[in-house]
PDB file of C-alpha atoms in Angstrom:
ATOM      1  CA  UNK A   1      -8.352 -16.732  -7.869  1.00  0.00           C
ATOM      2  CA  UNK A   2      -7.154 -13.416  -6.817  1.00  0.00           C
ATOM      3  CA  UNK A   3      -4.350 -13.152  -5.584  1.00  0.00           C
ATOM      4  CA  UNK A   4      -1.757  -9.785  -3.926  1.00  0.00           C
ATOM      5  CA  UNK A   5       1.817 -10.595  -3.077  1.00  0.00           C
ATOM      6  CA  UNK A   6       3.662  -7.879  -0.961  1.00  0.00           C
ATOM      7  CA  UNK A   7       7.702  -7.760  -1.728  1.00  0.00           C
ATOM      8  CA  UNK A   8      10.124  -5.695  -0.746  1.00  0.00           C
ATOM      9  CA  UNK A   9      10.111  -5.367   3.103  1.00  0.00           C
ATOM     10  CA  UNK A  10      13.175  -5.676   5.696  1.00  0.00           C
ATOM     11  CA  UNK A  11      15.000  -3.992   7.651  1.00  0.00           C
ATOM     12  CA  UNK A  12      16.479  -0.642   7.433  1.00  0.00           C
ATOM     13  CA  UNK A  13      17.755   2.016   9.285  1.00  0.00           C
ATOM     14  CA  UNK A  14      16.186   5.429  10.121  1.00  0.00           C
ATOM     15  CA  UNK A  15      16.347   7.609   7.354  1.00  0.00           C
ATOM     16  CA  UNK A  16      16.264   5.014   4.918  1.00  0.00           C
ATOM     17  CA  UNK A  17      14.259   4.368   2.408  1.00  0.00           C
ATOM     18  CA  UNK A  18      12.223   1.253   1.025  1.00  0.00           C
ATOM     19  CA  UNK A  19      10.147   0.187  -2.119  1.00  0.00           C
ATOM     20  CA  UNK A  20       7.213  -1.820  -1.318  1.00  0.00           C
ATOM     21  CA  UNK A  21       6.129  -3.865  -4.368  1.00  0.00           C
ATOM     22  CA  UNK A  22       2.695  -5.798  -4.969  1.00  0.00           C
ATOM     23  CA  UNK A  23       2.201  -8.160  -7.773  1.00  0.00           C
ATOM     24  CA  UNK A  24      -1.338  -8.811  -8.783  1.00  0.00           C
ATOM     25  CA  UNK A  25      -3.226 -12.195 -10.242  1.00  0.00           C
ATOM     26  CA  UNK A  26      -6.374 -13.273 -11.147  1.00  0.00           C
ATOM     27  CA  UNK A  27      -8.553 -10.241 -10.631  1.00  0.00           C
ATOM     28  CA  UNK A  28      -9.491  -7.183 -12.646  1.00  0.00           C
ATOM     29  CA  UNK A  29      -6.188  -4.866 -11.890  1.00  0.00           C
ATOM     30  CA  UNK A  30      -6.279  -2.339 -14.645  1.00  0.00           C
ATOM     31  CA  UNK A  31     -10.313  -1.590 -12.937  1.00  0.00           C
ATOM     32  CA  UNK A  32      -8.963  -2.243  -9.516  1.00  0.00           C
ATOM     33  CA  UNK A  33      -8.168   0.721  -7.056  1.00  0.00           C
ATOM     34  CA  UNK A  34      -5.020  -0.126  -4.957  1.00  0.00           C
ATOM     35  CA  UNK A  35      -4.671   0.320  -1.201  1.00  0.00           C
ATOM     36  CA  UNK A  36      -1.494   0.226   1.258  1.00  0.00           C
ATOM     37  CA  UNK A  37      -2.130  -0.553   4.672  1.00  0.00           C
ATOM     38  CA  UNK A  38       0.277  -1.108   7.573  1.00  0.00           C
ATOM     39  CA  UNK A  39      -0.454  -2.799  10.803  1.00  0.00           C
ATOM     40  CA  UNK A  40       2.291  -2.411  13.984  1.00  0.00           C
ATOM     41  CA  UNK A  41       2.462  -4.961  16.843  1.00  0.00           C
ATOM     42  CA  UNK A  42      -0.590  -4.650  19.239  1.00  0.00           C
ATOM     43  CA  UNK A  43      -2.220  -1.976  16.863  1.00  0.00           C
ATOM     44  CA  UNK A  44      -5.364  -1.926  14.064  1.00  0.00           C
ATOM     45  CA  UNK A  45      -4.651  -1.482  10.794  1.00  0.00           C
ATOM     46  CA  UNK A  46      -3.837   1.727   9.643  1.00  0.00           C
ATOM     47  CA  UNK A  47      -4.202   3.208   6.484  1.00  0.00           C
ATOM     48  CA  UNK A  48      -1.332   4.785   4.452  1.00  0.00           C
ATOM     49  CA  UNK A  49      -1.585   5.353   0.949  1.00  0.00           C
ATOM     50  CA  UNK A  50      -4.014   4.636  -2.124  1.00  0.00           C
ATOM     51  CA  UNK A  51      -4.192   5.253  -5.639  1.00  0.00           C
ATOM     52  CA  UNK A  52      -7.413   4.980  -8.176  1.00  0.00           C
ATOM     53  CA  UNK A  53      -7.697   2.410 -11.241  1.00  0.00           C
ATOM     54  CA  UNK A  54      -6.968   5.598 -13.456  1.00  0.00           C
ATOM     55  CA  UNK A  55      -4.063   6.937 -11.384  1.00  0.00           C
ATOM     56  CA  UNK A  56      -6.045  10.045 -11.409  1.00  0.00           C
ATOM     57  CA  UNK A  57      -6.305   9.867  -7.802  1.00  0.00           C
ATOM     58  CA  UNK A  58      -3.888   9.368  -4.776  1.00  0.00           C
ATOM     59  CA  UNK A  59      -4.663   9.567  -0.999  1.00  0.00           C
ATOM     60  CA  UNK A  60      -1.947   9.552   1.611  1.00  0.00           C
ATOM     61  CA  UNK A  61      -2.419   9.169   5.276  1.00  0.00           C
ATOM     62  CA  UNK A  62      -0.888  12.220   7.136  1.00  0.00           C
ATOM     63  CA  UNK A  63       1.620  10.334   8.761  1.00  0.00           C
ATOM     64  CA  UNK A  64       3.394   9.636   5.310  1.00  0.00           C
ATOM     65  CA  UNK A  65       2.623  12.630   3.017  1.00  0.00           C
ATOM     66  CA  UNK A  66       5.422  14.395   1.766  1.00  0.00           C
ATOM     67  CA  UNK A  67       7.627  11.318   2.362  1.00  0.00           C
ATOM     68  CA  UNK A  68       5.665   8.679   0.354  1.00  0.00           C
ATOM     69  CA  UNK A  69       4.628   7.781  -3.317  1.00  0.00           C
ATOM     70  CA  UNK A  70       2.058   5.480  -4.415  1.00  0.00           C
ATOM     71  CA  UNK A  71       2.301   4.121  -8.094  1.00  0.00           C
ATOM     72  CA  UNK A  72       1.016   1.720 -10.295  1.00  0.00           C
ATOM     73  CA  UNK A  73       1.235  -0.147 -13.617  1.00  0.00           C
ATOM     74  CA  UNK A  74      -1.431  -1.223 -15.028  1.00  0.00           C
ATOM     75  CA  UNK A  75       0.465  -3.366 -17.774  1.00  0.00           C
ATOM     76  CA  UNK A  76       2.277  -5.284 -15.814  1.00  0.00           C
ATOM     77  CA  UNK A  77       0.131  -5.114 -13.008  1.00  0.00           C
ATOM     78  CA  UNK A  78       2.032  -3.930 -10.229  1.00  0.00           C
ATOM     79  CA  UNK A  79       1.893  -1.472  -7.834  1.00  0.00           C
ATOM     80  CA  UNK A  80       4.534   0.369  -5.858  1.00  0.00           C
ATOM     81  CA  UNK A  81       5.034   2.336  -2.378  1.00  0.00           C
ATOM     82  CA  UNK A  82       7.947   4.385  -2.001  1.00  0.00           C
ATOM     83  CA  UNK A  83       8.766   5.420   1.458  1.00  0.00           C
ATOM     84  CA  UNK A  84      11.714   7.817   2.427  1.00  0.00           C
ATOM     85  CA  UNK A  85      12.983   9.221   5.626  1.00  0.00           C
ATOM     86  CA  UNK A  86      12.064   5.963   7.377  1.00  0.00           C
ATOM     87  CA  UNK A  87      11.232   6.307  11.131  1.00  0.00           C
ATOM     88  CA  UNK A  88      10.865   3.561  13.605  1.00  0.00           C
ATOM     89  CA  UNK A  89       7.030   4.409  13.551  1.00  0.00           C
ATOM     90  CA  UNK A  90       6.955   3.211  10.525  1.00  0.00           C
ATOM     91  CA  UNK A  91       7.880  -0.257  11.623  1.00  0.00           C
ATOM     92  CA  UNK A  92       4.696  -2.876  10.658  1.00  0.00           C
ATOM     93  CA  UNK A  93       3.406  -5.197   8.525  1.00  0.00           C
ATOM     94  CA  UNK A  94       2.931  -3.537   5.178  1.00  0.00           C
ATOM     95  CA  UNK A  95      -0.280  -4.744   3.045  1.00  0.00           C
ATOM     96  CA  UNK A  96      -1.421  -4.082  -0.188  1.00  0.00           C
ATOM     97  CA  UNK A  97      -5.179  -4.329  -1.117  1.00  0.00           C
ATOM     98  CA  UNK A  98      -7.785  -4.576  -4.128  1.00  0.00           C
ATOM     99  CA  UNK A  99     -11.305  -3.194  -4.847  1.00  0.00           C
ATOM    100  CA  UNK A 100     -13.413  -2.371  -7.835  1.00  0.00           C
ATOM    101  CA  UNK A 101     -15.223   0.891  -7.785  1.00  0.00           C
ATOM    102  CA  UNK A 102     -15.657   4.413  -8.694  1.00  0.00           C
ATOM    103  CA  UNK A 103     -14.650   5.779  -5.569  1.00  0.00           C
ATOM    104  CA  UNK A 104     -11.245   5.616  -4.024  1.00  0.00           C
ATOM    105  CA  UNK A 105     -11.467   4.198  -0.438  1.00  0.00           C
ATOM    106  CA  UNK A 106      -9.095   4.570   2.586  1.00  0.00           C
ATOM    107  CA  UNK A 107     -10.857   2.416   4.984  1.00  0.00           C
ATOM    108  CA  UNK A 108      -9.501  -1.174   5.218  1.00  0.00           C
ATOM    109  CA  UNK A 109     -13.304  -2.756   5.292  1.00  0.00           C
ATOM    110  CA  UNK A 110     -13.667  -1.317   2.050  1.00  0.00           C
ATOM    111  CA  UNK A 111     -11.446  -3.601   0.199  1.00  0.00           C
ATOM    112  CA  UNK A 112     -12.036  -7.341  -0.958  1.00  0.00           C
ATOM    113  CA  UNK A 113      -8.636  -8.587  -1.863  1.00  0.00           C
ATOM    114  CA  UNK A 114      -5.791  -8.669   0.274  1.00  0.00           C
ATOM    115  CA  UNK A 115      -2.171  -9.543   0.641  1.00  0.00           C
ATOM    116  CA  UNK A 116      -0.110 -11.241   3.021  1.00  0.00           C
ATOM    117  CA  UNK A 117       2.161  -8.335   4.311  1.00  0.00           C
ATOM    118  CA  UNK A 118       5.684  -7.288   4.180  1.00  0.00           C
ATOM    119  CA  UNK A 119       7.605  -6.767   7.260  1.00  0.00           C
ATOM    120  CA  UNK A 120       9.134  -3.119   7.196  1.00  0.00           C
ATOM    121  CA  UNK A 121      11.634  -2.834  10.585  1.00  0.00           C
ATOM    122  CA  UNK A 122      12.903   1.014  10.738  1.00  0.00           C
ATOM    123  CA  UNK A 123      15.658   0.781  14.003  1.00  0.00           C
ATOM    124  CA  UNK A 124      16.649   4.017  15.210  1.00  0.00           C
TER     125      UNK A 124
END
């Protein structure tokens, strides 16, 4: 059974920086692309970062780029988000997410395997 566990949430003043960790099971990681996704109270989800099965390929919502890094490791299958200069916009429930495929996707429908979040709190 597949499985995503989100770690590494809390809270954290503006300007501050967090590493959001995801710890895969039971499904094909090293063949898996890996999505982030963050949803804020009374809001959709919103896409923020992904990163392809090769790591040839990283997308990052506008929102984060230039402040964010997606990783991965394929060995130990993990994946990372790194996200600096923290602003209280950033403040949601952080998932990760898992698909198979050729081609990188951004939109949350297009992933099967999911996580169950990480609060991130930014207070200004």
């Amino acid at each position: 059974q597949a499985q995503l566990v989100e770690s590494g949430g809390g809270l954290v003043q503006a300007g501050g920086s967090l590493r959001l960790s995801c710890a895969a099971s039971g499904l094909a990681f090293s063949t898996s692309n890996i999505g982030w996704f963050r949803q804020a109270p009374g809001k959709g989800q919103e896409f923020v970062a992904a990163i392809s099965w090769a790591t040839t390929t990283t997308y990052y919502a506008d929102s984060v780029k230039g402040r964010s890094t997606i990783s991965r490791d394929n060995k130990k299958t993990t994946a990372a988000l790194q996200v600096n200069s923290l602003k209280p916009e950033d403040t949601a429930v952080y998932y990760c997410a898992a698909v198979r495929g050729l081609r990188l996707p951004t939109s949350p429908n297009e992933y099967d395997y999911w996580g169950q979040g990480t609060q991130v709190t930014v207070s200004s």
